[in-house]
Structures are given as structure tokens and as C-alpha cells.
Amino acid sequence: MTTRSPLPVRILIPVANPATAEELIRLGAGLLEPRGGELTALGIVEVPEGMPLSEGATRARHARRLLQRVLDFAPSGTPIHPIVRIGRHAAEGIVEAAAEQEADLLIFGWGGKASAGRESRATRAAAIARDASGQNDAAGPSPAAGSHSGSNSRDARGTVISPTIDEVVRESPCDIAVVKQRGAAEIRRILVPVRGGPHAELALRFADALARGHDAEVIALHLVPPGITLAVRAQAERALTAFVRQHVSGRVDARLREAVNVRNAILREAESVDLVVMGASAVPGAEGDGTAHLFGALPEAIAARARPTVIVVKTREPISHGTFEQLAGRAESLAAADRAAEEARAVPARVERWFGESNFHHAEFSDLRRLVALKEKLGVTVSLVLPTLDEEETIGPIVRRAIREMMGRVPLLDELLVIDSASTDRTREIAEAEGARVVQHPDVLARYGSFRGKGEALWKSLYETSGDIVVWADTDVRNWHPRMVYGTLGPLLHESRLQYVKGYYQRPIVEGGQLKEGGGGRVTELVARPLINLFFPELSGLIQPLAGEYAGRRSLLETIPFFTGYAVEIGHLIDVAERVGLEGLGQVDLERRIHRNQELEGLSRMSFVILQAVMKRLEERRKARLFAELGSTMKLPRSGRGRLGLEIIELADQERPPMIRIPEYLERRQAAGAAAPLVSTLR
């Protein structure tokens, strides 16, 4: 049995309104495991039944922009990143995100009116006195127990906090903390009412963590009935002291008090503290009215009525010691649920959800200083690679602007490399004059030979660079902008689940010296997209699978093979999806891109090579020979006045192995101190 960390390593905070999330973020930061813990701010976009999930893409972008605000709430040094998920119901999306992020704790804000926190002390005292003549909490809740709206803990339909939170609490795969916010800015004294049990243990651990972060004192309060014997009281005091010592390492005041009415006694103690942390005490079905308190009548009443902020915590339900038959039945139910979930996430539904959740816009990441701060917080480095072949007309402005905007004004890039494929013009000289480091790909890893093609250059650029994230951007672009870089980099810095991000854009075409909208991406629309939809439908949501602007994590890129020519992009997508799943991919709108268009014959050659690569991957996936022979020669008819012939050319991409298999690469990475993470990726 593995021992859980006393504090959560991954905390997920669903955020409905970023403007009110500051207190939740600060409390979450205080509860994190100091070594390696991180916060995730989650936004949920609900798409009604009957509408494709992909319809939520635009709203998801807006939600991500709003969530950027929460980054400023986290204390310095606390890792935090915002994510947005799309679903039919908010609760379903939250539970799925918690499982996906492997969260240890979910923190909710208990919304609604904070009337109990604003009412006068006299009013509260009158309410307490009025309640003293009523039932004790052990017998059931009073009519004024409080709710998500600040007046009742359950509405007429049996909702305890809110329909979303109620459902999440019942289905959550991790611990839960619900915060009734009343602005706990300065925390000096924290009250923890305890009765023992796992919920109280969690409450004490959390209170202790918050107290140490604020140099505060924990007050552990245990209430007993009046009139108990001295022996019973002494026994209770010893038990309280032992319980507190086991879970609190900071300053603590263990108090044993006699009380007729437990709720009123806690409310009185809460008057003199800054924060209350309580464990749940719910007993399912105990209310006798067809609805159960999710946290228990007492914690819900305290949260609704106490003056300071109240945190109510509930541990995930432990597996009880049952018979073999009970455990087998539970396992069978879980397996059936897994099968149902898998069927529900069939390829079309998965693609629709992915399209909505993983579709970004470059403007989301245009604040480069914020990106730099995030990069530094994550402790990663970034390499920009610009592949070139006879690009003397465009390479100068691209290098100049990249260095000025992303290395000079802000240190977003740690290195910039121009990798050239034996240009015959002045490309290399111009790039060097602008300050770029330039290498020719035939000179890199020369003992392995060299092939013509962009893919060969990209493969060798992995050897020549050192960044944890590698960004590739084409250089035949006439309207180049830094968004071609920060657009694909941004999602990788913001979402740890993403491993590879592809750009897309409008592609106008130049005909007869005039710029015409549309008409670009002809190989994509006529070849790549039909192939993807036929054979790799999980990739069908990619808008421009052959785009030349993309970025990936080195830990992934070094483990995949590279086609040496035109097929490098389609090969990347197939291999990356195979390795990290669709959820590891993202795409970003880079708006408009004007570049040099190829003639029709050049596009035909590109299509031929892409077809070969797709057929090769199909054979490998099915571990069977689908074709007796896969052609590698292309016949190009030549006809004209007085001329008729057939030109035969050899046209096939080679395939480079994963870079991590190259000994020189391993030696270079080990020399740079990266041996451990590299070796871990070997299979």
C-alpha cells in the first residue's frame, strides 16, 4: 500500500468567475505540497445536447482569456496554469478533468449571497439564542442551516450547495474542499472543530498547512456533553491531544469544551478566528426526507452562519473491507462503467470535444512578458529553428524580428538556429549578418550521411539545439510575425497535457502577380484531408495538418522517427497521436500567412510522397503487408510541340530513427546534464 503525501500535489480549482477566484487560489496555494505541487484553474464550457461539442471552440477561447487573470492571484513561486474543458454538463467536465489531471484535491467556491458574513454581530447573537431553544444538531438541521444562496443549505429540490457541486461531490475521484468565501485576507487563528475520523484528519492537515504559511495558530476544538465524569473528560483530553499531535506540526491550542448545542458552540468560537476548517460528517440517507447532506448538517450550517471564511473538506471514499463477492461486484461495475465511457468517447465525439478544447488563438499568448514569466516558473528553455532553402528574399526580416522581439525585448527564446539545406543563394550570409547561428544540415551528424529534404533538416536540428521545447517555423513567409512562434509555444507553456501544437491560418495564393484569397493548401484539401478522414479519423479535426509552423516538447520529439522530406508533417501527426493520444495535440489560429506557392507539378510530387508515408504507417499499424509493392518512382508525362516522352524520377522519403537512438545525441545531452530524463524515455 502506497503512502499518500499529507498535502495535495495537484489541486484543481473550477472557476466560474475569475473576479472572485483570488481567495480560492490563495487558499489552494497554501495547501499545496511544497515540493513539486501545482494548481490548475479550470473553466468549463457547456454545450447543449443536440449541438456538436466543437461549437464550444470560440467560447473556450474566451474562457481561456478570462482565466489568464487568475495567474496573478497565485503567490510568487506557485506553479499555476489555466485549462478549459468542454462538455454537456459542468459536473461531468469537472470530474473528467480531475481524473485527467490526477488531481488530489478539488476546491470549490460556495457561491451565492454572503449574508451571514455581513449581518451584524447582534443579529447573529440573536439567531444563536433563538436556535438554542430548538433542536440539537445531532437530531437534525435547523430551518436556518444555510445554502449555496446563503439562506438554506438545501433548496426545495434537495440541492445542498449547487446542482454542479453536489454532483461532483458524489462522483469525485479525489478529496473535496468547499469554501464559503468571506475574504480571509489576514489569517492569524484557524478553528478546526474535530470529532475524529478521516475527514477531521484532512481538516487538521489542511489547517496546519495554512497556519504554517501564515504564521497562524490552529485551535483544535472538541465538544463533549455537559456533566461527564472527570475520568471520561480526562480520557477525551488525552485522545484529543494525541489526535492533534499526529496531524499538526505547527502552533496548536487543543481545546475541550462542554456544550449543549454543538452548532452554537462552534459559531461562538468562530467569532474570534479568521478561518474555520471542518471535516464532513455526512451520513448518507440520514435525513429521512429522501435527500442526504453531502457534508453533514453541522458543517453545512456552520458554513452558512459563521462570520469568517469556512472550508469544509471531505476525503475520497475509501474502499471498505467487504467480502470477496462485494469487491468482485464493485470491480465488475467499474469495468462496465469504463466500457460505457469508452463507447461514449467514440472517435467522432472525441474529435468534436478535442476541437473545442484544444483550439487556441495566437492572441491568447500575445503578452510575451507573461509567457516569459510562465516559462521561467516552469524552468524550461525554448529553441526556435528556422529551416531554409534559398530564402534570401525573406530570411533577413524574419531573423531580425525574431531576435529583436523575442530575445532582445523579452527573453522568450533561449536560442535561434537557422538550419540550411545547401542554399545556392545568399540565405546563409544574410541570416548570419542578422545574428543567427547557421548550420548546413549535410554537415550535421555527417557519418550518418545526408538526404535532401526539409524533414532531414528538422531531424538534425534536434541534435543542434538544446531547448526543452522546440519551435519550427517556415521561412518562405512574406508577412512573418512573432505570432508564428509564440502562437504554437503558448499552449505548451499553459497546458502540461499538450505535447505538440500545430499552427493553422488563412492561405491566400499569388496568381499572375496578384494576391487572391483562398486557393492555398491544395495538397491538404485534395490529398491529406481525405487520407486522414479515411485512415486516421482521430486527426480529422486538424485544420491544416501540413502547416510548417509547429512546436513540441523535446522529450516527445526525440522519441519519434522523422521522414526526410515532404512527409515529415503527416508522419509527425500520426506518430505523435500514436504515442501521446489526441489529447496531447493542440492547434492554434495564426490568422494569415502569405508565402511562395509551388507549381502544380511540385504539388504532385509532394502528394506522391505523402501518400507513400500514409501507406507505410498503415502497414505498420496493421502489422501486415497491404501492398505487394509500394511504388517509389513517379512517371511524369512530357508533351509539347515536337516532344513526347515519359520522365521517370525516384521519389520517396527516407526515414530517420528517433534521435534518442543516436549515440552522439545521447552523449551531447548527457554532457549538458540531461541524462536522467533522456534515459527514462527509452523503451
XYZ file of C-alpha atoms in Angstrom:
683
model
C 0.000 0.000 0.000
C 1.482 3.366 -1.031
C 1.528 6.234 1.484
C -0.188 9.378 0.284
C 1.507 12.722 0.706
C -0.030 14.583 3.689
C -0.685 17.526 1.346
C -2.055 17.506 -2.206
C 0.423 17.636 -5.095
C -2.147 18.587 -7.742
C -5.069 20.856 -6.884
C -7.863 21.588 -9.348
C -9.944 24.752 -8.829
C -13.067 25.082 -11.019
C -13.507 28.810 -11.686
C -16.916 30.155 -12.670
C -15.953 33.804 -12.238
C -12.235 34.749 -12.284
C -13.045 38.016 -10.477
C -13.986 36.089 -7.319
C -11.304 33.399 -7.529
C -8.491 35.193 -5.673
C -9.285 33.769 -2.244
C -9.631 30.236 -3.662
C -6.277 30.492 -5.442
C -4.525 31.796 -2.315
C -6.021 29.046 -0.152
C -5.115 26.435 -2.757
C -1.524 27.688 -2.872
C -1.347 27.381 0.914
C -2.481 23.741 0.782
C -0.007 22.587 -1.883
C 2.739 20.105 -1.229
C 5.817 22.411 -1.179
C 7.922 20.119 -3.361
C 6.526 19.879 -6.871
C 2.911 20.874 -6.211
C 0.878 22.771 -8.808
C -2.502 24.467 -9.152
C -4.834 24.174 -12.128
C -7.613 26.712 -12.712
C -10.407 25.002 -14.648
C -13.018 26.652 -16.831
C -15.945 24.620 -18.151
C -17.853 25.443 -21.341
C -21.229 23.703 -21.523
C -22.599 22.787 -24.968
C -26.302 21.809 -25.012
C -27.416 18.378 -26.150
C -28.038 18.272 -29.879
C -25.204 20.660 -30.719
C -21.733 19.417 -31.733
C -19.172 19.833 -28.958
C -16.939 21.602 -31.474
C -19.399 24.538 -31.325
C -17.835 25.408 -27.985
C -14.450 26.271 -29.519
C -14.978 30.049 -29.664
C -16.393 30.198 -26.129
C -13.470 28.088 -24.920
C -11.042 30.666 -26.292
C -12.909 33.424 -24.465
C -12.921 31.382 -21.263
C -9.162 30.837 -21.503
C -8.608 34.594 -21.853
C -10.666 35.212 -18.717
C -8.772 32.538 -16.814
C -5.485 34.303 -17.543
C -6.464 36.706 -14.758
C -6.090 34.044 -12.093
C -2.365 33.691 -12.821
C -1.785 36.962 -10.983
C -3.517 35.640 -7.861
C -1.021 32.849 -7.183
C 1.785 33.709 -4.750
C 5.242 34.025 -6.258
C 6.774 30.622 -6.940
C 3.469 28.731 -7.031
C 3.015 26.905 -10.369
C -0.459 27.540 -11.790
C -1.918 27.001 -15.219
C -5.413 27.545 -16.626
C -7.263 24.950 -18.694
C -10.693 24.910 -20.318
C -12.761 21.803 -20.959
C -15.955 21.342 -22.961
C -18.859 19.097 -22.030
C -22.597 18.657 -21.907
C -22.701 19.257 -18.172
C -20.305 21.175 -15.953
C -20.152 18.445 -13.306
C -19.218 15.816 -15.874
C -16.446 18.044 -17.221
C -15.055 18.731 -13.747
C -14.958 15.051 -12.793
C -13.266 14.143 -16.094
C -10.711 16.939 -15.677
C -9.950 15.816 -12.125
C -9.283 12.301 -13.368
C -7.253 13.531 -16.349
C -5.100 15.826 -14.179
C -4.798 13.114 -11.498
C -5.885 15.757 -9.010
C -5.527 15.113 -5.288
C -7.924 17.880 -4.301
C -10.825 19.830 -5.806
C -11.517 23.292 -4.358
C -14.919 24.889 -4.981
C -16.242 28.288 -4.058
C -19.616 28.039 -2.317
C -21.426 30.724 -4.272
C -24.362 32.923 -3.507
C -25.059 35.693 -1.015
C -22.612 36.051 1.835
C -25.345 37.463 4.045
C -24.193 35.533 7.074
C -20.797 37.177 6.827
C -22.262 40.667 6.538
C -25.007 40.598 9.126
C -24.355 42.329 12.429
C -22.926 40.546 15.430
C -26.119 41.362 17.338
C -28.229 39.733 14.652
C -26.076 36.601 14.769
C -26.203 36.523 18.561
C -29.993 36.743 18.446
C -30.100 33.900 15.935
C -27.867 31.761 18.136
C -30.010 32.433 21.166
C -33.136 31.652 19.164
C -31.628 28.366 17.969
C -30.575 27.396 21.498
C -34.179 26.627 22.328
C -34.528 24.403 19.299
C -33.203 21.012 18.330
C -29.587 19.978 18.791
C -27.621 19.433 15.545
C -27.310 15.760 16.287
C -31.059 15.482 15.937
C -31.200 17.273 12.596
C -30.695 20.646 10.914
C -32.482 23.779 11.941
C -34.546 25.595 9.308
C -31.779 28.213 9.029
C -28.988 25.834 8.165
C -27.779 27.884 5.172
C -27.304 27.095 1.458
C -25.441 27.957 -1.721
C -27.530 31.111 -1.870
C -26.716 31.970 1.729
C -30.154 31.196 3.141
C -30.796 27.441 3.020
C -28.392 24.559 2.657
C -30.899 22.678 0.535
C -33.444 24.102 -1.865
C -36.873 22.629 -2.453
C -35.430 20.118 -4.906
C -32.912 18.773 -2.396
C -29.860 20.640 -3.712
C -27.292 21.016 -0.928
C -24.790 23.534 -2.340
C -25.430 23.759 -6.080
C -26.510 21.166 -8.642
C -22.995 21.104 -10.127
C -21.070 20.865 -6.859
C -23.490 18.315 -5.445
C -22.974 16.023 -8.425
C -19.194 16.439 -8.374
C -19.019 15.643 -4.667
C -20.888 12.399 -5.271
C -18.686 11.372 -8.222
C -15.327 12.945 -7.369
C -12.205 10.787 -7.768
C -10.326 12.892 -5.186
C -10.670 14.888 -1.983
C -13.047 17.870 -1.961
C -12.877 21.255 -0.254
C -15.807 23.680 -0.475
C -15.084 27.253 0.598
C -17.745 29.646 1.865
C -15.851 32.816 0.988
C -15.882 35.830 3.257
C -12.487 37.303 2.431
C -9.864 35.609 4.630
C -7.142 38.144 3.789
C -5.184 38.007 7.065
C -5.135 34.631 8.798
C -3.861 34.524 12.387
C -6.166 31.998 14.077
C -7.740 28.925 12.458
C -10.529 26.998 14.154
C -10.855 23.252 13.493
C -13.801 21.520 15.199
C -12.858 17.809 15.444
C -14.570 14.592 16.346
C -12.034 12.182 14.854
C -12.190 10.196 11.629
C -10.649 10.686 8.167
C -12.499 13.922 7.372
C -11.237 15.514 10.597
C -7.706 14.296 9.850
C -7.844 16.019 6.475
C -9.182 19.203 8.074
C -6.344 19.266 10.612
C -3.665 18.664 7.963
C -5.055 21.453 5.799
C -5.380 23.845 8.741
C -1.811 23.086 9.766
C -0.516 23.824 6.251
C -2.396 27.136 6.089
C -1.251 28.073 9.596
C 2.411 27.456 8.762
C 2.069 29.567 5.605
C 0.509 32.490 7.524
C 2.376 32.077 10.829
C -1.005 31.383 12.395
C -2.264 29.270 15.292
C -4.535 26.238 14.941
C -7.318 25.918 17.512
C -8.476 22.295 17.638
C -11.906 22.274 19.274
C -13.568 19.138 20.607
C -17.012 19.409 22.219
C -18.407 16.994 24.791
C -21.817 16.844 26.521
C -22.075 18.681 29.867
C -21.937 16.706 33.093
C -19.479 13.988 32.036
C -17.289 12.447 34.747
C -13.717 13.597 35.339
C -12.413 10.230 34.144
C -14.303 10.475 30.856
C -13.159 14.063 30.412
C -9.512 13.113 31.041
C -9.774 10.298 28.536
C -11.248 12.685 25.931
C -8.467 15.208 26.558
C -5.769 12.554 26.066
C -7.415 11.373 22.853
C -7.658 14.953 21.543
C -4.004 15.677 22.361
C -2.813 12.514 20.625
C -5.019 13.152 17.596
C -3.778 16.722 17.232
C -0.100 15.804 17.650
C -0.444 13.225 14.897
C -1.634 15.746 12.303
C -0.390 19.203 13.346
C 3.271 20.224 13.343
C 2.859 23.966 13.982
C 1.386 26.025 16.827
C -1.801 24.471 18.148
C -4.238 25.065 21.015
C -6.225 21.887 21.778
C -9.486 22.858 23.480
C -12.040 20.616 25.119
C -15.374 22.358 25.765
C -18.731 21.284 27.133
C -21.717 22.273 25.022
C -25.451 21.624 24.951
C -25.809 22.838 21.383
C -22.801 21.901 19.242
C -23.578 24.252 16.375
C -23.990 27.301 18.569
C -20.804 26.497 20.485
C -18.801 26.347 17.240
C -20.371 29.560 15.967
C -19.390 31.335 19.187
C -15.789 30.132 18.884
C -15.758 31.176 15.215
C -16.455 34.794 16.197
C -12.827 35.246 17.313
C -10.971 33.476 14.490
C -10.096 34.301 10.866
C -10.810 30.923 9.262
C -12.746 27.761 10.049
C -11.748 24.371 8.592
C -14.164 21.492 9.172
C -14.316 17.895 8.128
C -17.512 16.477 6.664
C -19.804 14.493 8.915
C -22.375 13.299 6.391
C -24.166 10.013 6.887
C -25.871 9.068 3.589
C -29.615 8.883 3.891
C -29.635 10.093 7.485
C -32.050 12.934 6.976
C -35.092 10.757 6.405
C -36.529 13.071 3.763
C -35.122 11.410 0.664
C -32.070 13.692 0.474
C -28.737 13.361 2.221
C -26.467 16.155 3.337
C -23.303 15.820 1.289
C -21.106 17.177 4.077
C -23.420 16.757 7.022
C -25.966 19.024 8.663
C -23.453 20.521 11.098
C -20.700 21.605 8.629
C -23.278 22.982 6.209
C -24.903 25.009 8.985
C -21.541 26.370 10.192
C -20.534 27.316 6.653
C -23.786 29.212 6.166
C -23.799 31.034 9.518
C -20.198 31.636 10.636
C -18.602 35.078 10.386
C -15.223 34.103 8.810
C -14.444 32.083 5.715
C -15.292 28.392 6.196
C -13.645 25.460 4.424
C -15.474 22.140 4.569
C -13.393 19.143 3.464
C -14.312 15.610 2.548
C -11.938 12.768 1.766
C -12.468 10.466 -1.156
C -14.416 7.405 -0.099
C -12.017 4.596 0.883
C -12.711 1.055 -0.306
C -14.266 -0.718 2.638
C -13.275 -4.185 3.812
C -16.011 -6.284 2.250
C -16.416 -9.835 1.152
C -14.789 -11.139 -1.996
C -18.220 -11.121 -3.615
C -18.716 -7.437 -2.772
C -15.306 -6.485 -4.113
C -15.851 -8.524 -7.265
C -19.214 -6.857 -7.814
C -17.633 -3.426 -7.372
C -14.866 -4.281 -9.873
C -17.446 -5.539 -12.378
C -19.446 -2.313 -12.039
C -16.338 -0.211 -12.568
C -15.396 -2.239 -15.640
C -18.888 -1.747 -17.079
C -18.637 1.976 -16.420
C -15.246 2.098 -18.152
C -16.663 0.296 -21.183
C -19.607 2.683 -21.328
C -17.297 5.691 -21.030
C -15.104 4.344 -23.816
C -18.089 3.824 -26.095
C -19.317 7.335 -25.308
C -15.968 8.726 -26.347
C -16.008 7.148 -29.795
C -13.827 8.846 -32.386
C -16.346 11.456 -33.678
C -17.252 12.576 -30.165
C -13.585 12.636 -29.112
C -12.647 14.729 -32.137
C -15.502 17.178 -31.516
C -14.526 17.621 -27.878
C -10.835 17.942 -28.806
C -11.634 20.518 -31.489
C -13.410 22.664 -28.932
C -10.945 22.269 -26.049
C -7.618 22.292 -27.908
C -8.248 25.054 -30.450
C -6.350 28.194 -29.495
C -5.806 31.668 -30.963
C -2.410 33.340 -31.011
C -3.839 36.442 -29.290
C -4.263 34.387 -26.108
C -0.467 34.366 -25.811
C 0.454 37.800 -27.146
C 1.554 39.072 -23.720
C 5.155 37.959 -24.123
C 6.220 39.088 -20.667
C 3.597 36.834 -19.131
C 4.834 33.965 -21.319
C 8.392 34.586 -20.148
C 7.276 34.564 -16.505
C 5.471 31.276 -17.083
C 8.472 29.806 -18.886
C 10.754 30.757 -16.008
C 8.301 29.410 -13.438
C 8.237 26.076 -15.270
C 12.025 26.102 -15.593
C 12.052 25.244 -19.304
C 14.104 26.525 -22.236
C 12.927 27.228 -25.783
C 14.695 26.795 -29.139
C 13.462 28.352 -32.377
C 14.517 26.547 -35.558
C 14.168 28.211 -38.971
C 14.704 25.747 -41.857
C 15.848 27.385 -45.101
C 16.435 26.596 -48.767
C 17.106 29.600 -50.996
C 15.177 32.084 -48.851
C 17.350 35.191 -49.350
C 14.268 37.346 -50.007
C 12.599 36.613 -46.666
C 15.135 35.252 -44.144
C 16.636 38.628 -43.146
C 13.473 40.288 -41.784
C 12.406 37.036 -40.073
C 15.665 36.602 -38.149
C 15.878 40.307 -37.360
C 12.367 40.451 -35.928
C 12.626 37.181 -34.016
C 15.847 38.281 -32.291
C 14.586 41.788 -31.589
C 11.111 40.852 -30.301
C 11.709 37.509 -28.576
C 15.341 37.647 -27.447
C 16.074 41.365 -27.091
C 12.900 42.910 -25.687
C 11.935 39.783 -23.741
C 13.956 36.568 -23.202
C 11.298 34.231 -24.582
C 13.746 32.325 -26.809
C 16.915 30.790 -25.426
C 18.407 30.059 -28.826
C 17.699 30.612 -32.508
C 19.059 28.297 -35.178
C 18.871 28.621 -38.954
C 19.360 25.173 -40.434
C 20.034 25.423 -44.128
C 19.660 22.765 -46.827
C 22.578 23.826 -49.048
C 21.072 27.042 -50.390
C 22.627 28.334 -53.610
C 21.736 31.980 -52.944
C 22.758 34.336 -50.091
C 20.436 32.848 -47.463
C 23.206 31.816 -45.042
C 25.161 35.047 -45.308
C 22.062 37.175 -44.688
C 20.960 35.083 -41.677
C 24.430 35.269 -40.097
C 24.600 39.017 -40.676
C 21.336 39.388 -38.744
C 22.782 37.491 -35.775
C 21.548 33.920 -36.300
C 23.612 30.807 -35.735
C 23.590 28.998 -39.082
C 24.447 25.365 -39.842
C 24.053 23.341 -43.003
C 22.241 20.108 -42.392
C 24.619 17.987 -44.569
C 27.381 18.893 -42.075
C 25.437 17.653 -39.045
C 25.971 14.005 -37.952
C 27.888 13.546 -41.177
C 28.756 9.904 -40.512
C 25.089 9.028 -40.973
C 25.027 10.591 -44.425
C 22.576 13.197 -45.616
C 19.315 13.251 -47.542
C 17.673 16.117 -49.334
C 14.531 17.458 -47.764
C 13.024 19.554 -45.019
C 12.427 16.574 -42.734
C 16.137 15.777 -42.740
C 16.891 19.340 -41.672
C 14.339 19.215 -38.854
C 15.664 15.876 -37.594
C 19.231 17.194 -37.480
C 18.084 20.400 -35.806
C 17.186 18.323 -32.743
C 20.871 17.440 -32.453
C 21.959 21.052 -32.889
C 19.595 22.575 -30.313
C 19.129 22.132 -26.572
C 15.727 23.652 -25.677
C 13.159 21.682 -23.708
C 10.625 22.957 -26.255
C 11.476 23.190 -29.950
C 9.563 25.568 -32.238
C 9.810 25.201 -36.017
C 8.642 27.963 -38.363
C 8.832 28.145 -42.155
C 10.909 30.929 -43.705
C 9.277 31.435 -47.116
C 6.714 33.733 -45.446
C 6.313 37.306 -46.653
C 4.168 38.549 -43.763
C 6.126 36.834 -40.973
C 5.190 37.853 -37.429
C 6.347 36.660 -33.972
C 2.902 35.068 -33.559
C 4.242 32.268 -35.788
C 6.416 31.394 -32.776
C 4.598 32.422 -29.611
C 1.320 31.122 -31.051
C 2.495 27.500 -31.100
C 4.663 27.884 -27.993
C 1.958 29.394 -25.772
C -0.310 26.353 -25.420
C 2.659 24.168 -24.437
C 3.575 26.565 -21.634
C -0.018 26.829 -20.407
C -1.192 23.209 -20.583
C 1.032 20.394 -19.378
C -1.127 17.777 -21.131
C -0.161 19.166 -24.552
C 2.937 17.735 -26.179
C 2.729 19.018 -29.752
C 0.969 22.085 -31.175
C 0.245 22.791 -34.830
C -0.474 26.161 -36.425
C -3.151 26.952 -38.988
C -4.027 30.080 -40.947
C -5.726 31.546 -43.979
C -3.599 30.839 -47.037
C -4.098 33.272 -49.908
C -2.397 32.373 -53.195
C -0.452 34.525 -55.640
C -1.556 34.112 -59.283
C -0.302 36.276 -62.095
C 1.377 38.601 -59.624
C -1.909 39.215 -57.778
C -2.873 38.064 -54.293
C -6.127 36.115 -54.217
C -7.904 34.903 -51.106
C -8.355 31.148 -50.822
C -6.807 28.528 -53.033
C -3.936 27.767 -50.668
C -3.382 24.391 -49.042
C -4.253 22.410 -52.142
C -2.346 19.270 -51.104
C -4.057 19.392 -47.730
C -7.569 19.548 -49.189
C -7.076 17.136 -52.101
C -4.761 14.548 -50.524
C -4.028 14.841 -46.804
C -7.537 15.541 -45.524
C -9.221 12.663 -47.411
C -6.474 10.265 -46.273
C -6.754 11.374 -42.659
C -10.540 11.034 -42.611
C -10.320 7.579 -44.179
C -7.495 6.037 -42.189
C -6.689 8.268 -39.207
C -10.043 9.859 -38.291
C -8.802 10.827 -34.832
C -6.757 13.519 -36.617
C -9.660 14.825 -38.696
C -10.119 17.940 -36.560
C -6.749 19.363 -37.596
C -7.369 22.325 -39.871
C -4.000 22.367 -41.633
C -2.133 19.149 -40.890
C 0.694 20.048 -43.300
C 1.358 23.560 -41.939
C 5.016 24.386 -41.365
C 4.581 26.134 -38.021
C 4.548 23.773 -35.041
C 6.190 23.159 -31.687
C 6.763 20.173 -29.441
C 8.395 19.032 -26.248
C 11.858 17.599 -26.766
C 11.003 14.645 -24.529
C 8.482 13.638 -27.217
C 10.256 14.781 -30.388
C 13.403 12.804 -29.625
C 11.367 9.572 -29.427
C 9.622 9.726 -32.828
C 11.050 8.985 -36.316
C 11.307 11.695 -38.996
C 10.545 11.313 -42.672
C 13.277 13.172 -44.521
C 11.169 15.148 -46.996
C 7.635 16.321 -47.655
C 6.102 13.627 -45.458
C 7.627 14.906 -42.225
C 4.474 16.762 -41.115
C 1.979 13.962 -41.758
C 4.392 11.464 -40.211
C 4.734 13.608 -37.093
C 0.987 13.791 -36.560
C 0.422 10.065 -36.970
C 3.350 9.151 -34.727
C 2.631 11.774 -32.068
C -1.047 10.767 -31.843
C 0.029 7.133 -31.540
C 2.395 7.966 -28.694
C 0.523 10.602 -26.624
C -3.052 10.343 -27.905
C -5.239 13.001 -29.442
C -5.394 14.814 -26.104
C -1.657 15.538 -26.355
C -2.172 17.562 -29.550
C -3.268 21.172 -29.919
C -3.749 23.644 -32.766
C -3.605 27.418 -32.891
C -5.009 30.038 -35.252
C -2.135 32.162 -36.625
C -4.550 34.172 -38.816
C -2.954 34.927 -42.195
C 0.145 33.638 -43.920
C 1.451 34.715 -47.335
C 4.145 32.515 -48.788
C 5.637 31.293 -52.023
C 3.262 28.894 -53.782
C 4.505 25.875 -55.682
C 3.628 24.962 -59.229
C 1.210 22.098 -59.818
C 3.950 19.577 -60.621
C 5.673 20.318 -57.323
C 2.412 19.720 -55.500
C 2.011 16.425 -57.350
C 5.413 15.259 -56.102
C 4.534 16.311 -52.570
C 1.258 14.395 -52.738
C 3.008 11.272 -54.002
C 5.423 11.234 -51.051
C 2.649 11.923 -48.527
C 0.630 9.010 -49.924
C 3.650 6.740 -49.551
C 4.125 7.744 -45.928
C 0.472 7.159 -45.036
C 0.515 3.729 -46.690
C 3.697 2.852 -44.790
C 2.143 3.783 -41.462
C -0.997 1.818 -42.292
C 1.067 -1.295 -42.945
C 2.973 -0.812 -39.681
C -0.208 -0.304 -37.674
C -1.814 -3.413 -39.023
C 1.449 -5.355 -38.949
C 0.629 -6.704 -42.380
C 1.727 -6.125 -45.947
C -1.168 -4.328 -47.598
C 0.518 -3.891 -50.944
C 2.757 -6.295 -52.792
C 4.966 -3.378 -53.761
C 4.814 0.256 -52.765
C 5.928 2.312 -55.723
C 8.824 4.720 -55.274
C 9.122 6.019 -58.827
C 6.929 8.704 -60.298
C 6.250 8.910 -64.032
C 5.772 12.420 -65.352
C 4.436 12.617 -68.933
C 6.101 15.309 -71.049
C 4.320 16.515 -74.150
C 4.633 19.556 -76.304
C 5.396 20.722 -79.811
C 7.607 18.086 -81.346
C 8.150 16.377 -77.978
C 6.557 13.367 -76.321
C 8.137 11.397 -73.516
C 7.904 9.994 -70.029
C 10.231 11.269 -67.308
C 10.808 8.754 -64.552
C 12.064 10.046 -61.210
C 12.848 8.257 -57.960
C 10.730 9.935 -55.324
C 10.496 8.507 -51.831
C 11.188 9.845 -48.377
C 13.708 8.014 -46.263
C 13.015 7.648 -42.570
C 15.344 8.710 -39.785
C 15.146 6.832 -36.468
C 14.206 8.593 -33.233
C 17.063 10.925 -32.348
C 17.369 9.355 -28.917
C 18.816 6.252 -30.604
C 21.780 8.217 -31.935
C 24.806 7.760 -29.604
C 26.229 11.203 -30.357
C 22.949 12.800 -29.338
C 22.889 10.907 -26.053
C 26.474 11.926 -25.346
C 25.708 15.566 -26.052
C 22.621 15.554 -23.846
C 24.444 13.758 -21.042
C 27.218 16.329 -21.206
C 24.532 19.010 -20.758
C 23.255 17.262 -17.638
C 20.105 15.780 -19.189
C 20.995 12.105 -18.940
C 18.301 11.054 -16.468
C 15.219 12.304 -18.355
C 16.644 11.053 -21.621
C 17.243 7.531 -20.429
C 13.724 7.383 -18.975
C 12.232 7.797 -22.434
C 13.969 4.743 -23.852
C 11.648 1.800 -24.370
